[in-house]
C-alpha atoms as one frame of an Amber mdcrd trajectory, in Angstrom:
protein
  -0.072   0.251  -0.227   1.724   3.310  -0.733   2.299   5.957   1.981  -0.370
   8.654   1.303  -2.688   9.093  -1.922  -0.796  10.226  -5.370  -2.903  13.684
  -4.466  -1.730  14.149  -1.510   2.343  13.111  -1.974   2.525  15.501  -5.108
   1.785  18.453  -2.882   3.928  17.576  -0.529   6.646  18.144  -2.869   5.541
  20.487  -5.137   7.989  22.533  -2.688  10.989  25.319  -5.104  14.118  23.143
  -3.159  12.857  20.254  -5.083  13.825  18.828  -7.818  11.907  16.148 -10.039
  12.478  14.063 -12.813  10.202  11.874 -14.516  10.388   9.272 -17.417   9.165
   5.807 -18.040  10.675   2.611 -17.708  12.472   1.272 -20.213  13.012  -2.747
 -20.146  16.744  -1.057 -19.211  15.136   0.584 -16.723  13.405  -2.551 -14.933
  14.683  -6.010 -15.131  12.710  -6.853 -17.891  15.526  -7.424 -20.209  18.012
  -9.156 -17.638  20.440  -5.930 -17.881  23.303  -6.094 -15.782  23.122  -2.748
 -15.388  19.603  -2.696 -14.424  18.574   0.603 -12.365  17.068   3.362 -13.786
  18.741   5.552 -16.256  18.887   9.264 -15.185  20.698  11.577 -17.352  24.869
  12.579 -15.556  23.686  16.538 -15.302  20.474  15.755 -13.597  22.509  13.461
 -11.043  25.793  16.718 -10.440  22.907  19.416 -10.512  21.947  16.675  -7.016
  24.657  15.039  -6.195  27.278  17.980  -6.744  29.663  16.309  -4.736  29.899
  13.979  -6.584  31.449  15.814  -9.269  35.290  15.349  -8.334  37.058  14.239
 -11.349  40.453  13.783  -9.029  38.966  10.952  -7.923  39.106   7.719  -9.952
  34.775   6.804  -9.704  33.508   9.083  -7.558  30.216   7.096  -5.250  27.424
   9.473  -2.875  25.109   7.703  -0.952  21.304   8.381  -0.649  18.407   7.694
   1.203  15.688   6.771  -1.452  12.026   6.134  -0.378   9.405   4.424  -3.206
   6.023   5.064  -1.267   4.612   4.431  -3.948   4.652   0.577  -2.312   7.015
   1.633   0.145   9.980   0.644   0.404  13.372   2.482   1.391  16.882   2.063
   0.449  20.301   4.039   0.655  21.327   4.338  -3.387  24.704   5.151  -5.135
  25.063   7.215  -7.634  28.199   6.338  -8.778  30.658   8.673 -11.557  32.391
   5.866 -13.760  34.725   8.975 -15.110  38.473   6.438 -15.737  37.890   9.047
 -19.212  38.053  11.854 -17.182  40.360  11.098 -13.842  42.823   8.609 -15.744
  43.243   7.140 -19.681  39.950   4.907 -19.497  36.791   5.166 -22.078  33.803
   5.456 -19.338  31.955   8.082 -18.053  29.298   8.052 -17.052  26.873   8.121
 -14.167  24.853   4.548 -12.212  22.082   4.651  -9.523  22.599   1.260  -7.715
  21.480  -0.054  -5.066  17.605  -0.147  -5.133  17.084  -3.865  -4.339  16.389
  -6.374  -7.375  13.534  -7.995  -8.386  12.525  -6.781  -4.879  11.889  -3.247
  -5.614   9.154  -1.503  -8.037  11.293   0.240  -9.769  12.919  -2.961 -10.842
  10.190  -4.761 -11.313   9.966  -6.486 -15.109   5.996  -5.497 -14.689   6.418
  -1.870 -14.290   8.236  -1.252 -17.439   6.958   1.458 -19.188   5.396   3.021
 -15.763   5.807   6.408 -15.667   8.296   7.016 -12.690   8.600  10.365 -11.184
  12.067  10.977  -9.023  11.748  14.212  -6.367  15.069  14.528  -4.898  14.756
  17.107  -1.659  16.242  20.339  -0.669  18.088  19.680  -3.915  18.931  23.592
  -4.539  22.001  26.378  -3.249  23.888  23.787  -4.897  23.186  21.543  -1.886
  23.109  18.223  -1.978  19.757  16.382  -2.339  19.130  15.257   1.294  17.174
  12.289   0.274  14.906  11.337  -2.947  11.289   9.836  -3.187  10.148   8.037
  -5.649   6.892   7.524  -7.747   6.153   3.873  -9.244   2.595   4.818 -11.685
  -0.074   2.033 -11.628  -2.788   1.775 -14.178  -3.865   5.262 -14.692  -1.988
   7.151 -11.932   0.835   8.532 -14.378  -2.201  10.682 -15.868  -2.290  12.455
 -12.267   1.613  13.248 -13.466   0.749  14.162 -16.766  -1.437  16.605 -16.201
   0.221  18.148 -14.403   4.083  18.352 -15.556   2.938  17.786 -19.843   3.266
  13.969 -21.498   5.828  11.880 -20.679   7.074   9.576 -23.979   9.288   7.125
 -24.305  13.014   7.948 -24.712  12.856  11.636 -23.471  12.004  12.696 -19.558
  11.399  16.082 -18.389  13.061  18.197 -15.569  11.474  19.919 -13.701  11.173
  22.610 -10.222   8.283  23.618  -8.196   8.389  26.979  -9.181   9.552  27.324
 -12.469   6.703  29.043 -15.265   7.034  24.704 -17.015   8.182  21.677 -15.873
  11.842  21.678 -17.604  10.933  25.917 -19.382  10.572  25.958 -23.199  12.747
  23.249 -24.306  13.105  20.551 -21.933  14.013  17.327 -24.559  17.838  15.630
 -24.816  19.838  17.645 -26.412  20.231  14.259 -28.269  17.621  15.414 -30.238
  18.621  18.890 -30.523  19.220  21.044 -33.985  18.119  19.223 -37.462  14.499
  20.264 -37.154  14.627  23.530 -35.146  13.344  25.937 -37.086  14.144  30.163
 -36.577  10.271  32.463 -36.375  11.504  33.376 -39.968  11.757  30.164 -41.457
   8.019  29.119 -40.765   5.269  29.815 -41.992   3.562  33.486 -41.386   0.631
  31.381 -40.416   2.573  29.595 -37.901   3.213  33.043 -36.073  -0.259  34.282
 -35.594  -2.664  30.447 -34.904  -0.365  27.634 -33.645  -0.613  25.402 -36.243
  -2.582  22.202 -36.917  -0.527  19.013 -35.694  -1.378  17.703 -39.465   0.094
  21.024 -40.973   3.615  20.205 -37.779   4.120  16.799 -39.573   3.539  17.577
 -43.356   7.130  19.849 -42.150   8.768  17.223 -40.588   8.283  15.120 -44.166
   9.756  18.003 -45.429  12.476  18.882 -43.928  13.001  14.634 -43.133  12.026
  13.121 -46.214  14.415  10.132 -46.037  12.617   8.660 -48.867  15.261   6.069
 -49.843  14.986   4.518 -46.196  12.571   2.190 -44.823   8.975   3.128 -43.664
  10.815   2.216 -39.767  13.530   4.635 -39.816  10.892   7.335 -41.431   8.602
   7.314 -38.245  10.863   7.778 -35.574  13.192  10.492 -37.623  10.443  12.334
 -38.472   8.679  11.638 -35.067  12.132  13.546 -33.625  11.669  15.729 -36.593
   8.181  16.564 -35.520   8.687  17.105 -31.978  11.806  19.613 -32.051   9.508
  21.688 -35.413   6.011  21.704 -32.247   8.687  23.110 -29.795  10.457  25.719
 -31.500   7.236  26.649 -32.581   6.344  26.986 -28.934   9.004  28.611 -27.683
   8.219  31.207 -30.762   4.573  31.911 -30.097   4.953  31.587 -26.198   8.867
  32.729 -25.076   8.152  36.016 -25.351   4.433  35.989 -23.684   6.609  33.971
 -20.946   9.247  36.731 -20.578   6.780  39.226 -20.259   5.047  37.698 -16.925
   1.006  37.569 -15.707  -0.818  40.557 -14.171  -2.737  37.769 -11.862  -1.472
  34.071 -10.817  -4.439  33.139 -12.351  -3.502  34.235 -15.805   0.081  32.588
 -15.471  -2.164  28.636 -14.521  -4.664  29.730 -17.310  -1.159  29.781 -20.353
   0.231  27.389 -18.387  -2.632  24.750 -18.776  -3.046  26.146 -22.473   0.179
  25.262 -23.061   0.376  21.977 -21.168  -2.376  20.487 -22.963  -1.529  21.533
 -26.395   1.410  19.345 -25.301  -1.208  16.544 -24.501  -2.725  16.588 -27.641
  -0.028  16.693 -29.360   1.595  13.537 -27.626  -1.298  11.983 -28.176  -2.457
  12.047 -32.244   1.286  12.293 -33.144   2.192   9.108 -33.845  -1.097   8.368
 -35.266  -0.592  10.788 -37.997   3.362  10.314 -38.886   2.110   6.702 -39.924
  -1.177   7.532 -42.296   1.705   9.680 -44.447   4.081   6.567 -44.790   0.855
   4.455 -45.519   0.204   7.537 -47.895   4.187   7.402 -49.305   3.838   3.307
 -49.292   1.039   3.936 -51.861  -1.911   3.497 -50.025  -5.145   5.130 -51.030
  -7.048   6.727 -48.398 -10.638   5.430 -48.685  -9.545   2.227 -50.504  -6.792
   0.776 -49.057  -6.930   1.924 -45.255  -9.270   4.561 -43.749  -7.927   7.256
 -41.028 -10.690   7.553 -38.544 -13.519   5.425 -39.553 -16.105   4.594 -37.143
 -16.773   0.796 -36.670 -19.900  -0.236 -34.883 -21.513   2.755 -32.629 -19.171
   5.262 -31.654 -16.058   2.677 -32.070 -13.208   4.690 -33.765 -10.092   2.847
 -34.687  -6.976   4.596 -35.897  -6.982   2.876 -38.863  -9.032   0.192 -40.384
  -7.788  -2.264 -43.753  -8.772  -2.360 -46.646 -11.315   0.222 -45.923 -14.367
   2.256 -43.412 -16.690   0.159 -46.244 -15.345  -3.180 -46.840 -15.028  -3.270
 -43.162 -19.315  -2.273 -43.413 -19.558  -4.703 -46.487 -20.840  -7.769 -44.180
 -19.603  -9.940 -47.454 -15.922  -8.932 -47.574 -14.287 -11.681 -45.363 -13.264
 -10.944 -42.379  -9.992 -12.528 -42.480  -9.010 -10.210 -45.052  -9.754  -7.355
 -42.660  -7.506  -5.908 -40.329  -7.725  -2.331 -37.646  -3.997  -0.327 -36.436
  -4.203   1.342 -32.976  -1.520   3.613 -32.602  -0.625   4.092 -28.831   2.619
   5.831 -28.197   3.070   3.590 -24.437   1.288   1.023 -23.490   1.038   0.179
 -19.945  -2.934  -0.352 -19.415  -4.037   1.447 -22.843  -3.282  -2.089 -25.213
  -7.221  -2.819 -23.626  -9.061  -0.509 -24.933  -8.430  -1.377 -28.256 -10.396
  -4.880 -27.643 -13.265  -3.601 -27.842 -12.791  -2.364 -31.195 -13.828  -3.250
 -34.503 -15.378  -6.100 -33.531 -15.234  -8.803 -36.768 -11.346  -8.090 -36.753
 -10.055 -10.955 -33.929  -6.248 -10.045 -33.802  -5.764  -6.474 -32.745  -2.804
  -4.660 -34.382  -1.460  -1.964 -32.133   1.758   0.243 -33.735   3.612   1.393
 -29.913   6.957   3.024 -28.935   6.735   1.709 -25.652  11.056   0.592 -24.869
  10.094  -2.682 -23.748   7.956  -5.237 -21.611   7.999  -7.467 -19.571   6.955
 -11.584 -20.137   4.208 -11.627 -18.338   3.048  -8.219 -19.717   3.767  -9.810
 -23.695   1.634 -12.704 -22.461  -1.446 -10.616 -21.450  -1.289  -9.122 -24.893
  -0.177 -12.459 -26.971  -3.699 -14.046 -25.530  -6.311 -10.831 -25.612  -5.285
 -12.067 -29.662  -2.641  -8.423 -29.381  -0.152  -8.115 -31.936   2.137  -5.787
 -31.237   4.118  -3.534 -33.987   6.759  -2.108 -33.052   9.346  -0.073 -35.147
  12.918  -1.716 -35.661  15.161  -0.209 -34.080  12.665  -1.112 -31.144  13.172
  -4.009 -30.940  15.984  -4.780 -28.537  14.087  -2.833 -25.910  12.118  -5.969
 -25.374  13.219  -9.059 -23.681  14.655 -11.736 -25.959  11.970 -14.328 -25.700
   9.802 -11.358 -26.610  11.109 -10.161 -30.028  10.181 -12.762 -32.649   7.428
 -12.380 -31.400   7.053  -8.424 -32.735   6.777  -7.435 -36.218   8.058  -4.251
 -37.652   5.986  -1.466 -39.312   7.588  -2.669 -42.458   6.330  -5.682 -41.275
   2.665  -5.585 -41.553   3.058  -3.671 -44.433   4.001  -6.413 -46.525   0.773
  -8.559 -44.890  -1.036  -5.430 -46.114   0.099  -5.882 -49.299   0.244  -9.317
 -49.368  -3.689 -10.109 -48.232  -4.494  -6.612 -51.042  -3.288  -9.610 -53.637
  -5.445 -11.854 -52.485  -8.764 -13.008 -54.092
């Protein structure tokens, strides 16, 4: 049982002298992939900011202990932050930080079934150059992640958010890992003039990412991943151009500040929710699939049920004479966790549901549940290795899925 409710926990740790680090747990963070370095990845820069005493360049592999409380379960550990710095302090090859001693399989953080869960790390007292006094952790269960994302905005696989309560927005206006910055970041002068008056739609930004990253010689999985990174940069560039100046001007009241922040966070969530789906549609069109003939985007299957995609079309689905075995559906779910169950009630005529996801791994138990429910995961090729070895052969790439569709189309 948690030590408190999530809402009370959020209130308790929303203080200016704390630092929040929020991420989705990957298969390499947990024990899902049996990694010898299992433990949540925390960027070196974040660890140095909350434990500045660790940054001892003259000492080989310095370490600092920190009391850790996993309040969601609960659990208490003395974890160790280690800077493997032989590349800096000696003639070595390593320059990375690891936080260890979370408790192995007994820890909720390392439980394989926590793969995909949103985890919130609050470093207490991490201000004014002093080491944090402790770290409090909440591993979200079920839809608790929505409570967190309502406060800080969407947190996608492979990315993280850093927030010090009191900052205008979690992580500021450009909270993205440095490795994915630059190539598609736009200056205001590079944007269509209308974008500086009205925030562009998700479809407009996706089309711009296709223009900047045509990648016509790359296969569908590469296009899907690379353009989505590009689209994220474009989105944040527009956000910075439109909102940055407004935030710099300040606010006349708390209500005005809260209203603006909520608008920005909701826009981020809306973009995150539809981005993968819109990119998949663009790739389908490029691969020669005609909308309305070879696929339907946002169709109705039964009543108010609206799968993301039906193949070959909504009309074929509604035609009772069309063979069930030649029908396919595809749901686009950036993260899975409990969300994969949503597709079970979509498109009743289709027994096997295909789900395209960017989640970095699932546990073998989680996958067994999906398999028993006739859910087929579609995972971009570059992410397949983040899944357990026993699961990998049962995954299909986006390119594989398109091949299956083409084979169905030539059947008589």
